[in-house]
XYZ file of C-alpha atoms in Angstrom:
223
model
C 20.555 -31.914 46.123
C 23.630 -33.964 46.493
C 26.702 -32.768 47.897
C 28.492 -32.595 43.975
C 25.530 -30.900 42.876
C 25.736 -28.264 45.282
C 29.520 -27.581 44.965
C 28.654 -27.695 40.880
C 26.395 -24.658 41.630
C 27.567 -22.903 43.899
C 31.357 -23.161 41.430
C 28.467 -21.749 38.979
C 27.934 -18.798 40.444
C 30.809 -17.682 42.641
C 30.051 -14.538 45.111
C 30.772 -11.598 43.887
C 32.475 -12.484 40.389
C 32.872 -15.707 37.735
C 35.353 -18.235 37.725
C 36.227 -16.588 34.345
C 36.189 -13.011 36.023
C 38.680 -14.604 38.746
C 41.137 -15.993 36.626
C 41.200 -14.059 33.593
C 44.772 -15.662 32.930
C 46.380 -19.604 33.025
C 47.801 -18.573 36.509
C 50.249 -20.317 38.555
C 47.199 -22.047 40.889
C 47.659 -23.189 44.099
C 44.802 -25.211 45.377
C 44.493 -25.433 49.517
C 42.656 -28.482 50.603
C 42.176 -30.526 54.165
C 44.842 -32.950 54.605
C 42.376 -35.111 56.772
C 41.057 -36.114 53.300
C 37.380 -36.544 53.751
C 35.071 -37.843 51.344
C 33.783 -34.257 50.662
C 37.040 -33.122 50.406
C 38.362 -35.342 47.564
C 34.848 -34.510 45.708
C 35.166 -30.924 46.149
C 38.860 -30.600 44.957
C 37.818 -32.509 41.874
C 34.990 -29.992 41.203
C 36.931 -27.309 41.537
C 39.914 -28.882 39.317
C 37.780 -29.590 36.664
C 35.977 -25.667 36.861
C 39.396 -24.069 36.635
C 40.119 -25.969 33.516
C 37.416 -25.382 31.774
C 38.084 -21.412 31.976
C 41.419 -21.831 31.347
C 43.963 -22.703 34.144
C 45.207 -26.118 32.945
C 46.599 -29.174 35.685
C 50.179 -27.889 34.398
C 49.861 -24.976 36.172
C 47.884 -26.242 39.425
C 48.718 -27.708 42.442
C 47.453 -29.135 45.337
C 48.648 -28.003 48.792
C 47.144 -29.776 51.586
C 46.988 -28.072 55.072
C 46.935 -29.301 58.588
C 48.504 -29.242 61.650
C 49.316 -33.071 62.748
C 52.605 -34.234 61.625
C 52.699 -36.168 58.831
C 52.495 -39.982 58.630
C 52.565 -43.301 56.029
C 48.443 -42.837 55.895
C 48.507 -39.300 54.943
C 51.164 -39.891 52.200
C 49.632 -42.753 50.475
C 46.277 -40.522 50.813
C 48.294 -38.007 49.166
C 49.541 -40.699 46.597
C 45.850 -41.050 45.615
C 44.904 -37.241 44.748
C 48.252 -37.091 43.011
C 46.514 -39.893 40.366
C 42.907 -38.574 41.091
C 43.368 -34.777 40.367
C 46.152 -35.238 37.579
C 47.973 -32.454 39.550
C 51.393 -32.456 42.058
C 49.695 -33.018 45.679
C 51.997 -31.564 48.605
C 51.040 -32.103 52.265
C 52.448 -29.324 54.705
C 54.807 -30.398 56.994
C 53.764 -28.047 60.373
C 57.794 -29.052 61.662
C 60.101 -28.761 59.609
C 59.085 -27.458 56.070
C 60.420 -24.487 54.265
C 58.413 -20.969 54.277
C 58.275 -17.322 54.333
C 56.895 -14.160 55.527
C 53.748 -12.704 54.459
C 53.265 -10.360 57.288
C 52.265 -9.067 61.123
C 48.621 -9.387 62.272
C 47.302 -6.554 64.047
C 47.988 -8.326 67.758
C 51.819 -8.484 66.274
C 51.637 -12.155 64.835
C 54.651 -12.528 62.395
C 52.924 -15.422 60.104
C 54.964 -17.386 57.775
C 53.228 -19.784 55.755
C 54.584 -22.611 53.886
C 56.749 -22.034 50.507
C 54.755 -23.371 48.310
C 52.706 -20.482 48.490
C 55.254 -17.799 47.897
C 55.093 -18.217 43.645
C 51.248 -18.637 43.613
C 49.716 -16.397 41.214
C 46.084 -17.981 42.516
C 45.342 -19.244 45.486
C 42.012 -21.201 46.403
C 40.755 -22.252 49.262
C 38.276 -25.553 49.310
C 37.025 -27.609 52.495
C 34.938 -27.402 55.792
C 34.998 -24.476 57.009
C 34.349 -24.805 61.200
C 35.544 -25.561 64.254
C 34.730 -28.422 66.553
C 36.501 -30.054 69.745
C 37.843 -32.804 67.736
C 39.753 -31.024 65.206
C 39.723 -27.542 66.206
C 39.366 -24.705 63.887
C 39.638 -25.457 60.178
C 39.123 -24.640 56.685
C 38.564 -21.208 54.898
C 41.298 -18.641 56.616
C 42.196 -21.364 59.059
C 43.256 -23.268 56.254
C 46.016 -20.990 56.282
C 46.592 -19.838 59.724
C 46.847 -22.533 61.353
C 46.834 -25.228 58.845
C 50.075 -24.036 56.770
C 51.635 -21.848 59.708
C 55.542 -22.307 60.369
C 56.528 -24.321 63.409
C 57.744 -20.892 64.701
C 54.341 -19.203 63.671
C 52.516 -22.144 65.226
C 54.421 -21.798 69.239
C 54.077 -17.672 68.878
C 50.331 -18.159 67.999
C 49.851 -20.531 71.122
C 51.898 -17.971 72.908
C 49.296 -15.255 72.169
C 46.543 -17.150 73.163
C 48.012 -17.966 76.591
C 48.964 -15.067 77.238
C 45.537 -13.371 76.653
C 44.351 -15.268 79.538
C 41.495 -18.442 79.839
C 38.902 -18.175 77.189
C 40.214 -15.708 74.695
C 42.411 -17.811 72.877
C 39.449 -18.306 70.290
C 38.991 -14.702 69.701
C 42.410 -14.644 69.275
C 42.337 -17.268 66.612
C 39.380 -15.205 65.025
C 41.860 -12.102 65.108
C 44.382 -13.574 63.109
C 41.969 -15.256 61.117
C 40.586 -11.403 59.621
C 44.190 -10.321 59.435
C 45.014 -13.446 57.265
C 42.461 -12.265 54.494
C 44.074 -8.886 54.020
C 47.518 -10.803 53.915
C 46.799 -13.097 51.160
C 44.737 -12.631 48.456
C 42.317 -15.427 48.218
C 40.667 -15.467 44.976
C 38.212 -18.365 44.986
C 37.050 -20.191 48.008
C 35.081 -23.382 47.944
C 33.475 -24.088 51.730
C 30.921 -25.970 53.179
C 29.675 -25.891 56.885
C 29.000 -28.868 59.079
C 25.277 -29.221 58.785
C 23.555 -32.327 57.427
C 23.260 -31.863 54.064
C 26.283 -29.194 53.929
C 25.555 -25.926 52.715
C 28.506 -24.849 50.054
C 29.311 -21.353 49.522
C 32.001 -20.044 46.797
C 33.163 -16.493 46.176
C 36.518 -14.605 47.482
C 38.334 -13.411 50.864
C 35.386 -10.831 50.985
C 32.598 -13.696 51.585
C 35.060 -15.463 53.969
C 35.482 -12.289 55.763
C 31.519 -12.114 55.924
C 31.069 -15.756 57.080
C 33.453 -14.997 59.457
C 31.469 -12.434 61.367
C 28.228 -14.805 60.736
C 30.121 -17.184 63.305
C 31.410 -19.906 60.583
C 34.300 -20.827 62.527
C 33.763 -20.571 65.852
C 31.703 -22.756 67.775
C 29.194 -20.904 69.756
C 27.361 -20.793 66.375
């Protein structure tokens, strides 16, 4: 099965409850993707655009939010540019320096995480993209995609902080910590991921599945 095909059915039959189940309402939709912009990526979001439309959540009341931790440059704009026009929807990439955002909250180890703004009105939020962790680009997608990829500057150096200070080789489990904590902070009502095998497999349901691929090692790299 192609890579569409199994984002169309897994967006079919979410985990745990429908798309229609999951947004009962037009709600204010925020939409987190990758801001490295991958083929799968752009294919996914569109899916997943085009799903909450057809139960109800029109483009007026979506938006795109695209997380990372790089700063932003003239190629991730113009990519930006592109799912603006492609998606029919406003496209915002984080900005990990200097961007505006709030609290939502202490992890367990004492993390205060602020996340960026554009989160703080979202009546939805849904997460879509790769969901691992390599050497390249570190960890990423599903609760990654919000802590670390739309973490404050000052959430960013206090994370780091942690993991130094729990001495060499925990700073992954302390990643994974926060990680857990994030999905009791914010709600996450749909999540689109895939993992990094060859053809991907694509899972969709809510912060409980993440939770559960979490402790089936997506994520971390010993997997």
């Amino acid at each position: 099965m192609s890579f569409r095909g199994s984002v169309r059915r897994a967006l079919a039959a979410p985990q745990g409850a429908s798309l229609t189940q999951r947004f009962p309402a037009p709600l204010v939709t925020v939409l987190v993707g990758d801001a490295a912009l991958g083929s799968h990526d752009e294919m996914a979001l569109a899916e997943v655009a085009e799903a909450l439309s057809r139960v109800g959540v029109p483009r007026g009341r979506m938006m795109t939010l695209l997380s990372g931790t790089l700063p932003i440059d003239a190629a991730r704009r113009g990519r930006a540019r592109e799912m603006h026009d492609m998606l029919g929807m406003p496209v915002v990439l984080h900005d990990p320096g200097e961007g505006p955002s709030f609290t939502v909250g202490t992890t367990p180890g004492g993390l205060l995480v602020q996340l960026d703004d554009e989160l703080r009105e979202a009546e939805g939020v849904v997460l879509v993209g790769e969901f691992a962790n390599d050497p390249v680009r570190g960890a990423h997608g599903g609760p990654f995609a919000l802590l670390p990829g739309l973490a404050s500057a000052e959430t960013l150096s206090r994370l780091v902080a942690l993991q130094r200070d729990c001495g060499p080789g925990s700073g992954h489990e302390v990643l994974l910590e926060a990680a857990r904590a994030m999905l009791a902070l914010v709600k996450v009502d749909l999540a689109v991921v895939w993992d990094e095998s060859d053809p991907p497999t694509v899972q969709a349901g809510g912060g409980d599945m993440l939770a559960i691929l979490l402790e089936q090692g997506w994520g971390d790299r010993k997997r």
